[in-house]
JSON list of C-alpha atoms in Angstrom, two decimals:
[
{"chain": "P", "resi": 1, "resn": "MET", "atom": "CA", "xyz": [-34.32, -48.15, -12.18]},
{"chain": "P", "resi": 2, "resn": "ILE", "atom": "CA", "xyz": [-32.51, -48.98, -8.89]},
{"chain": "P", "resi": 3, "resn": "THR", "atom": "CA", "xyz": [-32.90, -46.89, -6.81]},
{"chain": "P", "resi": 4, "resn": "ILE", "atom": "CA", "xyz": [-36.85, -47.09, -6.31]},
{"chain": "P", "resi": 5, "resn": "THR", "atom": "CA", "xyz": [-36.96, -50.86, -6.58]},
{"chain": "P", "resi": 6, "resn": "ILE", "atom": "CA", "xyz": [-34.12, -50.60, -3.34]},
{"chain": "P", "resi": 7, "resn": "LEU", "atom": "CA", "xyz": [-35.84, -47.69, -1.65]},
{"chain": "P", "resi": 8, "resn": "THR", "atom": "CA", "xyz": [-38.98, -49.64, -1.80]},
{"chain": "P", "resi": 9, "resn": "LEU", "atom": "CA", "xyz": [-38.00, -53.13, -1.08]},
{"chain": "P", "resi": 10, "resn": "CYS", "atom": "CA", "xyz": [-36.16, -51.39, 2.46]},
{"chain": "P", "resi": 11, "resn": "PHE", "atom": "CA", "xyz": [-39.65, -49.44, 2.94]},
{"chain": "P", "resi": 12, "resn": "LEU", "atom": "CA", "xyz": [-41.86, -51.69, 2.54]},
{"chain": "P", "resi": 13, "resn": "ALA", "atom": "CA", "xyz": [-39.67, -54.09, 5.41]},
{"chain": "P", "resi": 14, "resn": "ALA", "atom": "CA", "xyz": [-39.96, -51.16, 7.44]},
{"chain": "P", "resi": 15, "resn": "LEU", "atom": "CA", "xyz": [-43.84, -50.74, 7.63]},
{"chain": "P", "resi": 16, "resn": "SER", "atom": "CA", "xyz": [-44.31, -54.58, 7.53]},
{"chain": "P", "resi": 17, "resn": "CYS", "atom": "CA", "xyz": [-41.49, -54.44, 10.89]},
{"chain": "P", "resi": 18, "resn": "LYS", "atom": "CA", "xyz": [-43.86, -51.21, 12.54]},
{"chain": "P", "resi": 19, "resn": "ILE", "atom": "CA", "xyz": [-47.23, -53.10, 12.19]},
{"chain": "P", "resi": 20, "resn": "LYS", "atom": "CA", "xyz": [-45.72, -56.00, 13.47]},
{"chain": "P", "resi": 21, "resn": "LYS", "atom": "CA", "xyz": [-43.94, -54.29, 16.51]},
{"chain": "P", "resi": 22, "resn": "ALA", "atom": "CA", "xyz": [-40.66, -56.88, 15.30]},
{"chain": "P", "resi": 23, "resn": "HIS", "atom": "CA", "xyz": [-38.06, -55.88, 17.32]},
{"chain": "P", "resi": 24, "resn": "SER", "atom": "CA", "xyz": [-34.77, -57.52, 17.36]},
{"chain": "P", "resi": 25, "resn": "PRO", "atom": "CA", "xyz": [-31.53, -55.70, 18.98]},
{"chain": "P", "resi": 26, "resn": "VAL", "atom": "CA", "xyz": [-28.47, -57.65, 16.76]},
{"chain": "P", "resi": 27, "resn": "LEU", "atom": "CA", "xyz": [-30.21, -56.74, 14.05]},
{"chain": "P", "resi": 28, "resn": "GLN", "atom": "CA", "xyz": [-30.68, -53.17, 14.47]},
{"chain": "P", "resi": 29, "resn": "VAL", "atom": "CA", "xyz": [-27.27, -53.05, 16.37]},
{"chain": "P", "resi": 30, "resn": "LEU", "atom": "CA", "xyz": [-25.88, -54.37, 13.24]},
{"chain": "P", "resi": 31, "resn": "LEU", "atom": "CA", "xyz": [-28.24, -52.03, 10.95]},
{"chain": "P", "resi": 32, "resn": "TRP", "atom": "CA", "xyz": [-26.97, -49.36, 13.09]},
{"chain": "P", "resi": 33, "resn": "TYR", "atom": "CA", "xyz": [-22.95, -50.10, 11.55]},
{"chain": "P", "resi": 34, "resn": "LEU", "atom": "CA", "xyz": [-24.21, -50.47, 7.92]},
{"chain": "P", "resi": 35, "resn": "HIS", "atom": "CA", "xyz": [-25.89, -47.34, 8.03]},
{"chain": "P", "resi": 36, "resn": "LEU", "atom": "CA", "xyz": [-23.60, -45.56, 9.51]},
{"chain": "P", "resi": 37, "resn": "PHE", "atom": "CA", "xyz": [-20.78, -47.11, 7.09]},
{"chain": "P", "resi": 38, "resn": "PHE", "atom": "CA", "xyz": [-22.98, -45.87, 4.41]},
{"chain": "P", "resi": 39, "resn": "GLY", "atom": "CA", "xyz": [-23.93, -43.10, 5.67]},
{"chain": "P", "resi": 40, "resn": "CYS", "atom": "CA", "xyz": [-19.81, -41.82, 5.89]},
{"chain": "P", "resi": 41, "resn": "PHE", "atom": "CA", "xyz": [-19.49, -42.81, 2.04]},
{"chain": "P", "resi": 42, "resn": "ALA", "atom": "CA", "xyz": [-22.51, -41.16, 1.20]},
{"chain": "P", "resi": 43, "resn": "GLY", "atom": "CA", "xyz": [-20.96, -37.84, 3.19]},
{"chain": "P", "resi": 44, "resn": "LEU", "atom": "CA", "xyz": [-17.82, -38.21, 1.14]},
{"chain": "P", "resi": 45, "resn": "CYS", "atom": "CA", "xyz": [-19.33, -38.67, -2.26]},
{"chain": "P", "resi": 46, "resn": "LEU", "atom": "CA", "xyz": [-21.14, -35.53, -1.66]},
{"chain": "P", "resi": 47, "resn": "LEU", "atom": "CA", "xyz": [-17.58, -33.45, -0.98]},
{"chain": "P", "resi": 48, "resn": "LEU", "atom": "CA", "xyz": [-16.16, -35.22, -4.19]},
{"chain": "P", "resi": 49, "resn": "MET", "atom": "CA", "xyz": [-19.28, -34.39, -6.09]},
{"chain": "P", "resi": 50, "resn": "LEU", "atom": "CA", "xyz": [-18.99, -30.73, -5.28]},
{"chain": "P", "resi": 51, "resn": "ASN", "atom": "CA", "xyz": [-15.18, -30.83, -6.61]},
{"chain": "P", "resi": 52, "resn": "ASN", "atom": "CA", "xyz": [-15.96, -32.43, -9.46]},
{"chain": "P", "resi": 53, "resn": "TYR", "atom": "CA", "xyz": [-14.92, -35.50, -8.89]},
{"chain": "P", "resi": 54, "resn": "GLY", "atom": "CA", "xyz": [-16.06, -39.37, -7.63]},
{"chain": "P", "resi": 55, "resn": "PHE", "atom": "CA", "xyz": [-15.68, -42.90, -7.47]},
{"chain": "P", "resi": 56, "resn": "LYS", "atom": "CA", "xyz": [-15.03, -44.59, -9.85]},
{"chain": "P", "resi": 57, "resn": "GLY", "atom": "CA", "xyz": [-18.19, -45.84, -12.22]},
{"chain": "P", "resi": 58, "resn": "THR", "atom": "CA", "xyz": [-21.82, -44.08, -13.12]},
{"chain": "P", "resi": 59, "resn": "GLN", "atom": "CA", "xyz": [-24.40, -45.27, -10.92]},
{"chain": "P", "resi": 60, "resn": "THR", "atom": "CA", "xyz": [-21.18, -45.57, -7.51]},
{"chain": "P", "resi": 61, "resn": "GLU", "atom": "CA", "xyz": [-22.87, -42.67, -5.52]},
{"chain": "P", "resi": 62, "resn": "ARG", "atom": "CA", "xyz": [-26.09, -42.67, -6.31]},
{"chain": "P", "resi": 63, "resn": "ILE", "atom": "CA", "xyz": [-25.91, -45.93, -4.89]},
{"chain": "P", "resi": 64, "resn": "PHE", "atom": "CA", "xyz": [-24.06, -45.28, -1.98]},
{"chain": "P", "resi": 65, "resn": "PHE", "atom": "CA", "xyz": [-27.21, -42.62, -1.42]},
{"chain": "P", "resi": 66, "resn": "THR", "atom": "CA", "xyz": [-29.33, -45.24, -1.41]},
{"chain": "P", "resi": 67, "resn": "LEU", "atom": "CA", "xyz": [-28.01, -47.55, 0.75]},
{"chain": "P", "resi": 68, "resn": "TYR", "atom": "CA", "xyz": [-27.80, -44.62, 2.98]},
{"chain": "P", "resi": 69, "resn": "ALA", "atom": "CA", "xyz": [-31.41, -43.67, 2.80]},
{"chain": "P", "resi": 70, "resn": "GLY", "atom": "CA", "xyz": [-32.52, -47.31, 2.64]},
{"chain": "P", "resi": 71, "resn": "THR", "atom": "CA", "xyz": [-31.00, -49.10, 5.95]},
{"chain": "P", "resi": 72, "resn": "GLY", "atom": "CA", "xyz": [-32.77, -45.39, 7.49]},
{"chain": "P", "resi": 73, "resn": "MET", "atom": "CA", "xyz": [-35.85, -46.69, 6.66]},
{"chain": "P", "resi": 74, "resn": "LEU", "atom": "CA", "xyz": [-35.32, -50.29, 8.18]},
{"chain": "P", "resi": 75, "resn": "LEU", "atom": "CA", "xyz": [-34.01, -49.19, 11.21]},
{"chain": "P", "resi": 76, "resn": "TYR", "atom": "CA", "xyz": [-36.51, -47.12, 11.33]},
{"chain": "P", "resi": 77, "resn": "GLY", "atom": "CA", "xyz": [-39.28, -50.06, 11.11]},
{"chain": "P", "resi": 78, "resn": "LEU", "atom": "CA", "xyz": [-37.43, -51.44, 15.07]},
{"chain": "P", "resi": 79, "resn": "THR", "atom": "CA", "xyz": [-36.72, -48.69, 16.69]},
{"chain": "P", "resi": 80, "resn": "LYS", "atom": "CA", "xyz": [-39.61, -48.55, 19.17]},
{"chain": "P", "resi": 81, "resn": "PRO", "atom": "CA", "xyz": [-41.70, -44.75, 19.23]},
{"chain": "P", "resi": 82, "resn": "ASP", "atom": "CA", "xyz": [-39.06, -42.32, 21.34]},
{"chain": "P", "resi": 83, "resn": "ASN", "atom": "CA", "xyz": [-39.50, -38.71, 21.17]},
{"chain": "P", "resi": 84, "resn": "ASP", "atom": "CA", "xyz": [-35.39, -38.70, 21.32]},
{"chain": "P", "resi": 85, "resn": "ALA", "atom": "CA", "xyz": [-33.11, -36.75, 18.01]},
{"chain": "P", "resi": 86, "resn": "ARG", "atom": "CA", "xyz": [-32.22, -40.25, 17.08]},
{"chain": "P", "resi": 87, "resn": "TYR", "atom": "CA", "xyz": [-36.15, -41.51, 16.17]},
{"chain": "P", "resi": 88, "resn": "ALA", "atom": "CA", "xyz": [-36.78, -38.16, 14.31]},
{"chain": "P", "resi": 89, "resn": "TYR", "atom": "CA", "xyz": [-33.63, -39.03, 12.58]},
{"chain": "P", "resi": 90, "resn": "LEU", "atom": "CA", "xyz": [-34.94, -42.10, 11.08]},
{"chain": "P", "resi": 91, "resn": "LEU", "atom": "CA", "xyz": [-38.64, -40.92, 11.03]},
{"chain": "P", "resi": 92, "resn": "CYS", "atom": "CA", "xyz": [-37.32, -38.07, 7.96]},
{"chain": "P", "resi": 93, "resn": "PHE", "atom": "CA", "xyz": [-35.63, -41.79, 6.15]},
{"chain": "P", "resi": 94, "resn": "PHE", "atom": "CA", "xyz": [-39.25, -42.80, 6.21]},
{"chain": "P", "resi": 95, "resn": "GLY", "atom": "CA", "xyz": [-41.84, -40.21, 6.39]},
{"chain": "P", "resi": 96, "resn": "PHE", "atom": "CA", "xyz": [-40.05, -38.77, 2.89]},
{"chain": "P", "resi": 97, "resn": "PRO", "atom": "CA", "xyz": [-42.53, -41.01, 0.52]},
{"chain": "P", "resi": 98, "resn": "PHE", "atom": "CA", "xyz": [-44.91, -39.43, 2.33]},
{"chain": "P", "resi": 99, "resn": "VAL", "atom": "CA", "xyz": [-43.31, -35.92, 2.17]},
{"chain": "P", "resi": 100, "resn": "LEU", "atom": "CA", "xyz": [-43.76, -36.61, -1.60]},
{"chain": "P", "resi": 101, "resn": "LEU", "atom": "CA", "xyz": [-46.97, -37.94, -2.35]},
{"chain": "P", "resi": 102, "resn": "LEU", "atom": "CA", "xyz": [-48.52, -34.97, 0.09]},
{"chain": "P", "resi": 103, "resn": "GLY", "atom": "CA", "xyz": [-46.50, -32.21, -2.38]},
{"chain": "P", "resi": 104, "resn": "LEU", "atom": "CA", "xyz": [-48.12, -33.66, -5.59]},
{"chain": "P", "resi": 105, "resn": "LEU", "atom": "CA", "xyz": [-51.19, -33.35, -3.48]},
{"chain": "P", "resi": 106, "resn": "ILE", "atom": "CA", "xyz": [-50.43, -29.28, -3.13]},
{"chain": "P", "resi": 107, "resn": "PRO", "atom": "CA", "xyz": [-50.75, -27.76, -6.22]},
{"chain": "P", "resi": 108, "resn": "PRO", "atom": "CA", "xyz": [-49.14, -25.09, -5.41]},
{"chain": "P", "resi": 109, "resn": "LEU", "atom": "CA", "xyz": [-45.84, -27.32, -4.84]},
{"chain": "P", "resi": 110, "resn": "ARG", "atom": "CA", "xyz": [-46.83, -29.85, -7.29]},
{"chain": "P", "resi": 111, "resn": "THR", "atom": "CA", "xyz": [-43.91, -28.88, -9.87]},
{"chain": "P", "resi": 112, "resn": "ILE", "atom": "CA", "xyz": [-41.25, -28.07, -7.40]},
{"chain": "P", "resi": 113, "resn": "THR", "atom": "CA", "xyz": [-42.32, -32.18, -5.80]},
{"chain": "P", "resi": 114, "resn": "LEU", "atom": "CA", "xyz": [-41.64, -33.61, -8.81]},
{"chain": "P", "resi": 115, "resn": "VAL", "atom": "CA", "xyz": [-38.97, -31.87, -9.96]},
{"chain": "P", "resi": 116, "resn": "ALA", "atom": "CA", "xyz": [-37.39, -33.35, -6.64]},
{"chain": "P", "resi": 117, "resn": "ALA", "atom": "CA", "xyz": [-38.47, -36.78, -7.12]},
{"chain": "P", "resi": 118, "resn": "ILE", "atom": "CA", "xyz": [-37.03, -37.22, -10.42]},
{"chain": "P", "resi": 119, "resn": "THR", "atom": "CA", "xyz": [-33.83, -35.70, -9.32]},
{"chain": "P", "resi": 120, "resn": "PHE", "atom": "CA", "xyz": [-33.23, -37.86, -6.33]},
{"chain": "P", "resi": 121, "resn": "LEU", "atom": "CA", "xyz": [-35.21, -41.25, -7.80]},
{"chain": "P", "resi": 122, "resn": "SER", "atom": "CA", "xyz": [-34.40, -40.90, -10.78]},
{"chain": "P", "resi": 123, "resn": "ASP", "atom": "CA", "xyz": [-31.90, -43.12, -12.64]},
{"chain": "P", "resi": 124, "resn": "SER", "atom": "CA", "xyz": [-29.83, -41.48, -15.53]},
{"chain": "P", "resi": 125, "resn": "GLU", "atom": "CA", "xyz": [-28.36, -43.46, -18.58]},
{"chain": "P", "resi": 126, "resn": "PHE", "atom": "CA", "xyz": [-24.80, -43.38, -18.45]},
{"chain": "P", "resi": 127, "resn": "GLN", "atom": "CA", "xyz": [-22.80, -44.02, -21.94]},
{"chain": "P", "resi": 128, "resn": "ARG", "atom": "CA", "xyz": [-18.83, -44.04, -22.36]},
{"chain": "P", "resi": 129, "resn": "TYR", "atom": "CA", "xyz": [-16.94, -43.71, -25.74]},
{"chain": "P", "resi": 130, "resn": "ASN", "atom": "CA", "xyz": [-13.23, -44.20, -24.17]},
{"chain": "P", "resi": 131, "resn": "ILE", "atom": "CA", "xyz": [-10.90, -41.85, -25.54]},
{"chain": "P", "resi": 132, "resn": "ASP", "atom": "CA", "xyz": [-7.42, -43.89, -24.12]},
{"chain": "P", "resi": 133, "resn": "ASP", "atom": "CA", "xyz": [-6.54, -45.40, -20.37]},
{"chain": "P", "resi": 134, "resn": "ASP", "atom": "CA", "xyz": [-7.20, -42.57, -18.62]},
{"chain": "P", "resi": 135, "resn": "TYR", "atom": "CA", "xyz": [-9.31, -40.05, -20.24]},
{"chain": "P", "resi": 136, "resn": "ALA", "atom": "CA", "xyz": [-13.06, -41.12, -21.68]},
{"chain": "P", "resi": 137, "resn": "LEU", "atom": "CA", "xyz": [-16.13, -38.91, -23.36]},
{"chain": "P", "resi": 138, "resn": "GLN", "atom": "CA", "xyz": [-19.41, -40.25, -20.44]},
{"chain": "P", "resi": 139, "resn": "THR", "atom": "CA", "xyz": [-22.59, -39.11, -22.00]},
{"chain": "P", "resi": 140, "resn": "LYS", "atom": "CA", "xyz": [-26.15, -39.27, -19.38]},
{"chain": "P", "resi": 141, "resn": "THR", "atom": "CA", "xyz": [-28.98, -38.73, -20.18]},
{"chain": "P", "resi": 142, "resn": "THR", "atom": "CA", "xyz": [-32.12, -37.84, -17.85]},
{"chain": "P", "resi": 143, "resn": "ASN", "atom": "CA", "xyz": [-34.71, -38.54, -20.45]},
{"chain": "P", "resi": 144, "resn": "ILE", "atom": "CA", "xyz": [-37.87, -37.05, -18.31]},
{"chain": "P", "resi": 145, "resn": "LEU", "atom": "CA", "xyz": [-35.08, -33.80, -17.03]},
{"chain": "P", "resi": 146, "resn": "SER", "atom": "CA", "xyz": [-34.05, -33.01, -20.95]},
{"chain": "P", "resi": 147, "resn": "THR", "atom": "CA", "xyz": [-34.22, -35.30, -23.96]},
{"chain": "P", "resi": 148, "resn": "TYR", "atom": "CA", "xyz": [-30.16, -34.44, -24.59]},
{"chain": "P", "resi": 149, "resn": "PRO", "atom": "CA", "xyz": [-27.14, -36.04, -23.16]},
{"chain": "P", "resi": 150, "resn": "ALA", "atom": "CA", "xyz": [-24.82, -33.92, -21.26]},
{"chain": "P", "resi": 151, "resn": "TYR", "atom": "CA", "xyz": [-21.69, -34.69, -22.27]},
{"chain": "P", "resi": 152, "resn": "SER", "atom": "CA", "xyz": [-18.74, -34.74, -19.72]},
{"chain": "P", "resi": 153, "resn": "LEU", "atom": "CA", "xyz": [-14.59, -35.93, -19.66]},
{"chain": "P", "resi": 154, "resn": "VAL", "atom": "CA", "xyz": [-14.04, -38.70, -17.03]},
{"chain": "P", "resi": 155, "resn": "GLU", "atom": "CA", "xyz": [-10.46, -38.57, -16.10]},
{"chain": "P", "resi": 156, "resn": "ASP", "atom": "CA", "xyz": [-8.81, -41.69, -14.20]},
{"chain": "P", "resi": 157, "resn": "LYS", "atom": "CA", "xyz": [-7.54, -40.62, -11.35]},
{"chain": "P", "resi": 158, "resn": "TYR", "atom": "CA", "xyz": [-5.07, -42.05, -7.78]},
{"chain": "P", "resi": 159, "resn": "LEU", "atom": "CA", "xyz": [-7.05, -45.63, -8.06]},
{"chain": "P", "resi": 160, "resn": "PHE", "atom": "CA", "xyz": [-9.65, -44.88, -7.15]},
{"chain": "P", "resi": 161, "resn": "PHE", "atom": "CA", "xyz": [-11.28, -41.63, -8.17]},
{"chain": "P", "resi": 162, "resn": "GLU", "atom": "CA", "xyz": [-12.14, -40.12, -11.40]},
{"chain": "P", "resi": 163, "resn": "LYS", "atom": "CA", "xyz": [-12.17, -36.34, -12.30]},
{"chain": "P", "resi": 164, "resn": "ILE", "atom": "CA", "xyz": [-15.52, -35.29, -14.07]},
{"chain": "P", "resi": 165, "resn": "THR", "atom": "CA", "xyz": [-15.58, -32.16, -16.34]},
{"chain": "P", "resi": 166, "resn": "PRO", "atom": "CA", "xyz": [-18.93, -31.19, -17.12]},
{"chain": "P", "resi": 167, "resn": "ASP", "atom": "CA", "xyz": [-20.24, -29.95, -19.97]},
{"chain": "P", "resi": 168, "resn": "VAL", "atom": "CA", "xyz": [-17.65, -29.48, -22.22]},
{"chain": "P", "resi": 169, "resn": "VAL", "atom": "CA", "xyz": [-19.84, -30.07, -25.48]},
{"chain": "P", "resi": 170, "resn": "THR", "atom": "CA", "xyz": [-22.77, -27.30, -26.09]},
{"chain": "P", "resi": 171, "resn": "PRO", "atom": "CA", "xyz": [-25.18, -26.94, -27.23]},
{"chain": "P", "resi": 172, "resn": "ARG", "atom": "CA", "xyz": [-26.06, -30.02, -25.61]},
{"chain": "P", "resi": 173, "resn": "THR", "atom": "CA", "xyz": [-27.78, -32.84, -28.92]},
{"chain": "P", "resi": 174, "resn": "THR", "atom": "CA", "xyz": [-28.27, -36.14, -29.58]},
{"chain": "P", "resi": 175, "resn": "LEU", "atom": "CA", "xyz": [-25.57, -38.55, -30.43]},
{"chain": "P", "resi": 176, "resn": "HIS", "atom": "CA", "xyz": [-26.50, -39.66, -33.81]},
{"chain": "P", "resi": 177, "resn": "SER", "atom": "CA", "xyz": [-22.21, -40.52, -35.27]},
{"chain": "P", "resi": 178, "resn": "LEU", "atom": "CA", "xyz": [-18.72, -39.82, -33.05]},
{"chain": "P", "resi": 179, "resn": "LYS", "atom": "CA", "xyz": [-14.93, -39.46, -33.83]},
{"chain": "P", "resi": 180, "resn": "MET", "atom": "CA", "xyz": [-12.61, -38.92, -31.89]},
{"chain": "P", "resi": 181, "resn": "LEU", "atom": "CA", "xyz": [-8.60, -37.98, -31.90]},
{"chain": "P", "resi": 182, "resn": "LYS", "atom": "CA", "xyz": [-6.56, -37.16, -29.44]},
{"chain": "P", "resi": 183, "resn": "ARG", "atom": "CA", "xyz": [-3.70, -34.23, -29.73]},
{"chain": "P", "resi": 184, "resn": "GLY", "atom": "CA", "xyz": [-0.42, -35.36, -28.87]},
{"chain": "P", "resi": 185, "resn": "GLN", "atom": "CA", "xyz": [-0.78, -34.97, -24.51]},
{"chain": "P", "resi": 186, "resn": "ASP", "atom": "CA", "xyz": [-3.27, -31.74, -23.29]},
{"chain": "P", "resi": 187, "resn": "SER", "atom": "CA", "xyz": [-6.38, -32.19, -25.44]},
{"chain": "P", "resi": 188, "resn": "VAL", "atom": "CA", "xyz": [-8.52, -33.97, -27.36]},
{"chain": "P", "resi": 189, "resn": "TRP", "atom": "CA", "xyz": [-10.54, -33.49, -31.23]},
{"chain": "P", "resi": 190, "resn": "ILE", "atom": "CA", "xyz": [-14.16, -34.50, -30.97]},
{"chain": "P", "resi": 191, "resn": "ARG", "atom": "CA", "xyz": [-16.51, -34.90, -34.51]},
{"chain": "P", "resi": 192, "resn": "LEU", "atom": "CA", "xyz": [-19.65, -35.28, -32.37]},
{"chain": "P", "resi": 193, "resn": "ASN", "atom": "CA", "xyz": [-22.69, -35.40, -35.37]},
{"chain": "P", "resi": 194, "resn": "ASN", "atom": "CA", "xyz": [-20.44, -33.75, -38.07]},
{"chain": "P", "resi": 195, "resn": "ARG", "atom": "CA", "xyz": [-19.67, -30.40, -35.87]},
{"chain": "P", "resi": 196, "resn": "ASP", "atom": "CA", "xyz": [-15.62, -29.92, -34.60]},
{"chain": "P", "resi": 197, "resn": "THR", "atom": "CA", "xyz": [-15.10, -29.48, -30.70]},
{"chain": "P", "resi": 198, "resn": "VAL", "atom": "CA", "xyz": [-11.33, -29.75, -29.38]},
{"chain": "P", "resi": 199, "resn": "ILE", "atom": "CA", "xyz": [-11.20, -30.34, -25.52]},
{"chain": "P", "resi": 200, "resn": "ALA", "atom": "CA", "xyz": [-8.13, -29.48, -23.13]},
{"chain": "P", "resi": 201, "resn": "LEU", "atom": "CA", "xyz": [-6.71, -32.10, -21.03]},
{"chain": "P", "resi": 202, "resn": "GLY", "atom": "CA", "xyz": [-5.44, -31.79, -17.59]},
{"chain": "P", "resi": 203, "resn": "ASN", "atom": "CA", "xyz": [-2.52, -32.54, -16.45]}
]
């Protein structure tokens, strides 16, 4: 719920600033620096995710994306109305909840909007089971979208990063019992709910 909580607080703060016509040049400059900072990390996270990499931690990327969007909302609340591209850019962050609400009210778009809202706003549940110091089996559960967790192999990489290999266990099933045994340096044996799987490990 951290994503919805942060974005809700930022949205309400931005709405309050708009209603009160608050204006603070110093705070606005500081927020722009923070917004650009989180924007750079959000862009880096996106590039890493496209290549099955990520920062260490299960929710790190989502936090960067959330803070990027949240600071955009706050900046909109402190920015005077204008017709320039920067104001339109900030309006996209503040207007996102209204777009979702409009989509939910229009029957043909309701399903697509609901899936998009869950994807962007719902925090998945993660659990990691260590294989050794460098590898772990990760389960990711998004209860509304799927009743079964997705299984990924997580490999420690380059100090601050990790490589994530998705869908290493198929078919998906609820985890009841788990046993793992590393075989040499190139594979790991997994018994998941009395079903055996061998996963190859990277170099």
